[in-house]
Short mmCIF file of C-alpha atoms in Angstrom, two decimals:
data_model
loop_
_atom_site.label_atom_id
_atom_site.label_comp_id
_atom_site.label_asym_id
_atom_site.label_seq_id
_atom_site.Cartn_x
_atom_site.Cartn_y
_atom_site.Cartn_z
CA MET A 483 24.13 -8.61 28.65
CA LYS A 484 24.96 -5.19 27.22
CA PRO A 485 26.76 -2.67 29.51
CA ALA A 486 23.88 -0.23 29.30
CA ARG A 487 21.48 -2.94 30.48
CA ARG A 488 23.84 -3.92 33.30
CA LYS A 489 24.13 -0.27 34.32
CA SER A 490 20.39 0.22 34.55
CA LEU A 491 20.03 -3.06 36.46
CA ALA A 492 22.77 -2.07 38.92
CA ARG A 493 21.08 1.28 39.59
CA TRP A 494 17.78 -0.51 40.13
CA LEU A 495 19.38 -2.88 42.68
CA ALA A 496 21.03 0.00 44.52
CA ASP A 497 17.76 1.96 44.74
CA CYS A 498 15.42 -0.91 45.59
CA PHE A 499 17.59 -2.83 48.08
CA ASP A 500 19.54 0.13 49.47
CA ILE A 501 22.94 -1.41 48.79
CA SER A 502 26.18 0.30 47.94
CA GLU A 503 27.34 1.13 44.48
CA ARG A 504 30.27 -1.28 44.83
CA ARG A 505 28.01 -4.21 45.78
CA ALA A 506 25.45 -3.48 43.06
CA CYS A 507 28.20 -3.47 40.42
CA TRP A 508 29.64 -6.72 41.81
CA VAL A 509 26.25 -8.46 41.61
CA VAL A 510 25.70 -7.66 37.92
CA GLN A 511 29.42 -7.95 37.02
CA LEU A 512 29.67 -4.29 35.99
CA ASN A 513 32.87 -2.28 35.98
CA ARG A 514 32.54 0.76 38.26
CA SER A 515 34.00 3.03 35.60
CA THR A 516 30.98 2.16 33.45
CA TRP A 517 28.73 3.10 36.36
CA HIS A 518 30.21 6.63 36.41
CA TYR A 519 30.52 7.04 32.66
CA LYS A 520 28.45 9.84 31.11
CA SER A 521 27.96 9.91 27.37
CA GLN A 522 29.63 12.81 25.63
CA ARG A 523 27.44 12.44 22.58
CA ASP A 524 25.27 15.47 21.90
CA GLU A 525 21.68 15.19 20.78
CA GLN A 526 22.65 16.12 17.21
CA VAL A 527 19.67 18.42 16.99
CA ALA A 528 21.31 20.65 14.41
CA LEU A 529 22.26 17.69 12.22
CA LYS A 530 18.77 16.21 12.39
CA GLN A 531 17.26 19.56 11.51
CA ARG A 532 19.54 19.92 8.50
CA ILE A 533 18.69 16.39 7.28
CA ARG A 534 14.99 17.17 7.58
CA GLU A 535 15.45 20.43 5.65
CA ILE A 536 17.19 18.56 2.83
CA VAL A 537 14.45 15.90 2.74
CA GLU A 538 11.69 18.51 2.58
CA THR A 539 13.26 20.32 -0.37
CA ARG A 540 14.70 17.28 -2.18
CA THR A 541 12.06 14.61 -1.77
CA ARG A 542 13.78 12.12 -4.09
CA TYR A 543 17.07 12.03 -2.15
CA GLY A 544 17.96 8.99 -0.07
CA HIS A 545 20.49 8.83 2.78
CA ARG A 546 23.51 8.50 0.46
CA ARG A 547 22.77 11.69 -1.45
CA ILE A 548 21.96 13.46 1.80
CA HIS A 549 25.34 12.36 3.19
CA ALA A 550 27.06 13.72 0.08
CA LEU A 551 25.35 17.10 0.51
CA LEU A 552 26.25 17.25 4.20
CA GLN A 553 29.89 16.51 3.41
CA ARG A 554 29.94 19.34 0.89
CA GLU A 555 28.60 21.64 3.60
CA GLY A 556 31.44 20.61 5.92
CA TRP A 557 29.69 18.25 8.35
CA PRO A 558 32.35 15.83 9.76
CA ILE A 559 30.17 12.71 9.68
CA ASN A 560 30.19 9.37 7.90
CA HIS A 561 27.39 7.71 5.98
CA LYS A 562 26.55 5.31 8.82
CA ARG A 563 25.51 8.12 11.15
CA VAL A 564 23.43 9.73 8.42
CA TYR A 565 21.69 6.42 7.75
CA ARG A 566 21.00 5.86 11.46
CA LEU A 567 19.45 9.32 11.89
CA TYR A 568 17.63 8.93 8.58
CA CYS A 569 15.94 5.78 9.91
CA GLU A 570 15.29 7.19 13.41
CA MET A 571 13.36 10.11 11.91
CA GLY A 572 11.27 7.76 9.78
CA LEU A 573 12.48 9.08 6.44
CA GLN A 574 13.27 5.67 4.89
CA MET A 575 10.75 5.91 2.08
CA ARG A 576 10.90 5.18 -1.60
CA HIS A 577 12.80 8.02 -3.22
CA LYS A 578 11.99 7.18 -6.80
CA THR A 579 8.98 8.69 -8.47
CA PRO A 580 6.52 5.85 -9.17
CA LYS A 581 6.19 4.89 -12.83
CA ARG A 582 2.92 6.72 -13.15
CA ARG A 583 1.85 9.91 -14.85
CA VAL A 584 0.34 11.08 -11.59
CA LYS A 585 2.71 12.61 -9.09
CA ALA A 586 2.59 10.64 -5.86
CA LYS A 587 3.06 12.41 -2.57
CA LEU A 588 6.45 11.74 -1.01
CA ARG A 589 7.33 12.45 2.63
CA GLU A 590 4.50 14.93 3.08
CA ASP A 591 2.69 15.14 6.40
CA ARG A 592 -0.94 14.54 5.65
CA GLN A 593 -3.28 17.31 6.69
CA PRO A 594 -6.95 16.78 7.54
CA ALA A 595 -9.36 17.53 4.70
CA LYS A 596 -10.62 21.12 5.01
CA ARG A 597 -13.49 21.09 2.54
CA GLN A 598 -15.73 18.89 0.45
CA ASN A 599 -13.92 16.94 -2.31
CA ASP A 600 -10.57 17.87 -0.84
CA CYS A 601 -9.64 14.23 -0.22
CA TRP A 602 -11.36 10.88 -0.70
CA SER A 603 -10.33 7.48 0.61
CA MET A 604 -10.80 4.29 -1.39
CA ASP A 605 -10.35 0.68 -0.30
CA PHE A 606 -11.50 -2.88 -0.98
CA MET A 607 -13.52 -5.20 1.24
CA ALA A 608 -14.39 -8.88 0.83
CA ASP A 609 -17.63 -10.79 1.41
CA GLN A 610 -19.47 -13.80 0.01
CA MET A 611 -22.93 -14.86 -1.10
CA PHE A 612 -25.12 -17.74 0.07
CA ASP A 613 -23.52 -20.16 -2.39
CA GLY A 614 -20.01 -19.25 -1.22
CA LYS A 615 -19.05 -17.10 -4.21
CA LYS A 616 -16.63 -14.34 -3.27
CA LEU A 617 -17.62 -10.70 -3.56
CA ARG A 618 -15.33 -7.70 -3.77
CA VAL A 619 -16.65 -4.39 -2.49
CA LEU A 620 -14.98 -1.09 -3.39
CA THR A 621 -15.74 1.57 -0.79
CA ILE A 622 -15.25 5.30 -1.39
CA VAL A 623 -15.74 7.99 1.25
CA ASP A 624 -15.12 11.71 1.43
CA ASN A 625 -12.78 12.38 4.35
CA PHE A 626 -14.36 15.75 5.14
CA SER A 627 -18.12 15.26 4.92
CA ARG A 628 -18.13 11.42 5.30
CA VAL A 629 -20.35 11.20 2.24
CA SER A 630 -19.95 7.94 0.34
CA PRO A 631 -20.03 8.88 -3.37
CA ALA A 632 -20.25 5.26 -4.52
CA ILE A 633 -19.76 1.64 -3.48
CA GLY A 634 -18.85 -0.84 -6.19
CA VAL A 635 -19.68 -4.55 -6.00
CA GLY A 636 -18.43 -7.37 -8.23
CA TYR A 637 -17.10 -10.91 -8.35
CA ARG A 638 -13.77 -9.51 -9.47
CA TYR A 639 -12.44 -5.97 -9.76
CA THR A 640 -9.95 -4.74 -12.32
CA GLY A 641 -8.54 -1.29 -12.99
CA TYR A 642 -11.33 -0.74 -15.55
CA ASP A 643 -13.95 -1.53 -12.90
CA VAL A 644 -12.37 0.94 -10.46
CA VAL A 645 -12.46 3.65 -13.15
CA ARG A 646 -16.11 2.86 -13.89
CA THR A 647 -17.03 3.26 -10.21
CA LEU A 648 -15.04 6.51 -9.95
CA GLU A 649 -16.85 7.90 -13.00
CA ILE A 650 -20.18 7.22 -11.29
CA ALA A 651 -18.93 8.89 -8.10
CA ILE A 652 -17.72 12.11 -9.75
CA LYS A 653 -20.93 12.45 -11.77
CA ARG A 654 -22.83 12.46 -8.50
CA TYR A 655 -20.59 14.56 -6.25
CA GLY A 656 -17.85 16.23 -8.29
CA THR A 657 -14.14 15.50 -8.76
CA PRO A 658 -11.83 15.20 -5.73
CA LYS A 659 -8.37 16.75 -5.55
CA THR A 660 -6.77 13.71 -3.92
CA ILE A 661 -7.68 10.07 -3.42
CA ARG A 662 -5.90 8.04 -0.73
CA VAL A 663 -5.34 4.42 -1.70
CA ASP A 664 -3.11 1.50 -0.80
CA ASN A 665 -0.70 -0.20 -3.20
CA GLY A 666 -3.12 -2.89 -4.40
CA PRO A 667 -2.78 -4.01 -8.05
CA GLU A 668 -6.08 -2.38 -9.04
CA PHE A 669 -5.01 1.03 -7.72
CA VAL A 670 -1.55 1.02 -9.31
CA SER A 671 -2.92 -0.11 -12.67
CA LYS A 672 -2.46 1.90 -15.85
CA GLU A 673 -6.21 2.40 -16.18
CA VAL A 674 -6.56 4.15 -12.83
CA ASP A 675 -3.36 6.09 -13.47
CA LEU A 676 -4.63 7.42 -16.82
CA TRP A 677 -8.02 8.28 -15.33
CA ALA A 678 -6.38 10.27 -12.51
CA TYR A 679 -4.08 12.05 -14.97
CA ALA A 680 -6.98 12.97 -17.26
CA ASN A 681 -9.09 14.31 -14.37
CA GLY A 682 -6.30 16.13 -12.51
CA VAL A 683 -6.57 13.89 -9.44
CA THR A 684 -3.55 13.10 -7.24
CA LEU A 685 -3.32 9.49 -6.07
CA ASP A 686 -1.92 9.53 -2.53
CA TYR A 687 -0.44 6.05 -2.12
CA SER A 688 0.24 4.49 1.29
CA ARG A 689 3.81 3.57 2.10
CA PRO A 690 4.51 -0.15 1.81
CA GLY A 691 3.99 -1.80 5.18
CA ARG A 692 2.15 1.23 6.59
CA PRO A 693 -1.60 0.51 6.40
CA THR A 694 -2.32 3.36 8.82
CA ASP A 695 -1.42 5.83 6.06
CA ASN A 696 -4.92 5.24 4.76
CA ALA A 697 -6.53 5.13 8.18
CA PHE A 698 -10.13 6.04 7.25
CA GLU A 699 -11.05 2.44 8.08
CA VAL A 700 -13.95 3.48 10.33
CA PHE A 701 -16.18 3.73 7.27
CA ASN A 702 -15.30 0.17 6.27
CA ALA A 703 -16.23 -0.92 9.78
CA ARG A 704 -19.65 0.70 9.36
CA VAL A 705 -20.16 -1.05 6.03
CA ARG A 706 -19.18 -4.37 7.59
CA GLN A 707 -21.31 -4.06 10.74
CA ALA A 708 -24.42 -2.34 9.41
CA CYS A 709 -24.60 -3.79 5.90
CA LEU A 710 -22.52 -6.84 5.00
CA ASN A 711 -23.06 -8.61 8.33
CA GLN A 712 -26.77 -7.81 8.34
CA HIS A 713 -27.70 -9.10 4.90
CA GLY A 714 -27.39 -12.29 2.91
CA PHE A 715 -26.91 -12.03 -0.83
CA SER A 716 -28.48 -14.48 -3.27
CA SER A 717 -27.01 -12.97 -6.43
CA LEU A 718 -24.75 -10.17 -7.62
CA GLU A 719 -27.75 -7.98 -8.46
CA ASP A 720 -29.20 -8.60 -5.00
CA ALA A 721 -25.90 -7.61 -3.38
CA ARG A 722 -25.63 -4.42 -5.44
CA SER A 723 -29.22 -3.46 -4.66
CA LYS A 724 -28.93 -3.97 -0.88
CA ILE A 725 -25.54 -2.28 -0.60
CA GLU A 726 -26.74 0.69 -2.66
CA GLN A 727 -29.83 1.02 -0.44
CA TRP A 728 -27.59 1.03 2.62
CA ARG A 729 -25.28 3.65 1.07
CA ASP A 730 -28.22 5.91 0.29
CA ASP A 731 -29.56 5.52 3.85
CA TYR A 732 -26.07 6.22 5.27
CA ASN A 733 -25.74 9.45 3.27
CA ARG A 734 -29.27 10.75 3.78
CA LYS A 735 -30.58 9.48 7.12
CA ARG A 736 -27.80 8.27 9.43
CA PRO A 737 -26.75 11.00 11.93
CA HIS A 738 -22.97 11.17 12.27
CA SER A 739 -21.53 12.02 15.69
CA MET A 740 -18.42 13.67 14.19
CA LEU A 741 -20.66 15.99 12.16
CA GLY A 742 -22.75 17.25 15.07
CA TYR A 743 -25.31 14.50 14.41
CA LEU A 744 -26.09 15.80 10.95
CA THR A 745 -26.27 13.34 8.10
CA PRO A 746 -23.29 13.43 5.70
CA LEU A 747 -25.36 15.07 2.95
CA GLU A 748 -26.77 17.70 5.30
CA TYR A 749 -23.26 18.54 6.45
CA ALA A 750 -21.99 18.67 2.86
CA VAL A 751 -24.68 21.19 1.89
CA GLU A 752 -23.66 23.45 4.77
CA GLN A 753 -19.92 23.10 3.99
CA PRO A 754 -19.31 23.69 0.25
CA SER A 755 -16.21 22.37 -1.46
CA GLU A 756 -14.53 25.66 -2.48
CA PRO A 757 -15.27 29.25 -1.40
CA ASP A 758 -15.70 30.34 -5.04
CA ASP A 759 -17.80 27.29 -5.91
CA THR A 760 -20.36 27.73 -3.16
CA GLN A 761 -23.37 27.83 -5.45
CA GLN A 762 -22.25 25.01 -7.72
CA ILE A 763 -21.24 22.53 -5.00
CA GLY A 764 -24.14 23.47 -2.79
CA GLN A 765 -26.53 22.79 -5.67
CA ILE A 766 -24.95 19.36 -6.35
CA PHE A 767 -25.47 18.17 -2.79
CA ALA A 768 -28.85 19.84 -2.44
CA ASP A 769 -29.97 17.86 -5.49
CA CYS A 770 -28.64 14.66 -3.90
CA LEU A 771 -30.44 15.47 -0.66
CA ALA A 772 -33.73 16.16 -2.42
#
């Protein structure tokens, strides 16, 4: 047992059973000098703050480069301490720019969407038809208004299929600034990358092993509970028709508690995408609502 664990156990025995310090240490085989020892280590607040400042300005630097910079500035530390603090602060992320033309966000704290088309979320779901054939469902939702611009359905989904669905979505509701996606093969494909580059869209990729980075899963839950679990699909056309009917009902008729019990389209009309695009965006969603 580690000394720190023994120390905490000895203190617990002394407090709970009202025994002396000497007896408590004897029971857990702890040296009394360890009982009285107080760590001289400071909280290293200044060092942590400096590491965070370096990470915010030099997003591609890992712990080794950060250690080199700190040594140049005169910090008397070794690389092991830098690595430990680097991990404690949750900065251990990929420091290479992904091989994409679109600039991925690195180490940025995500802010809530402030207006329409500020940020979309995109994810895949799975279902099956009566005959057991697998279906893939691509869900897209606006993180601000909760409008679903499009839902794609197919037996299989490639990067080309994702681009086709995105083209349908932006024709209906405009082009988003950012789309949050995971690291699935369809989303990291060259086709999606080129589409995002051509349309000026930033692909905000989740960190590997961190599914909560794209945490707008509540919409997927609604699709699962209110649509996929409620219907049986006899063919691909039948699935597309029923899912599209549900999407239209969700956007136009379903009151959303987070939007003051307005429907997503009603809320989108009241909250235009950009202050200088009030007329244009308002007209787009008014047409959809009509």
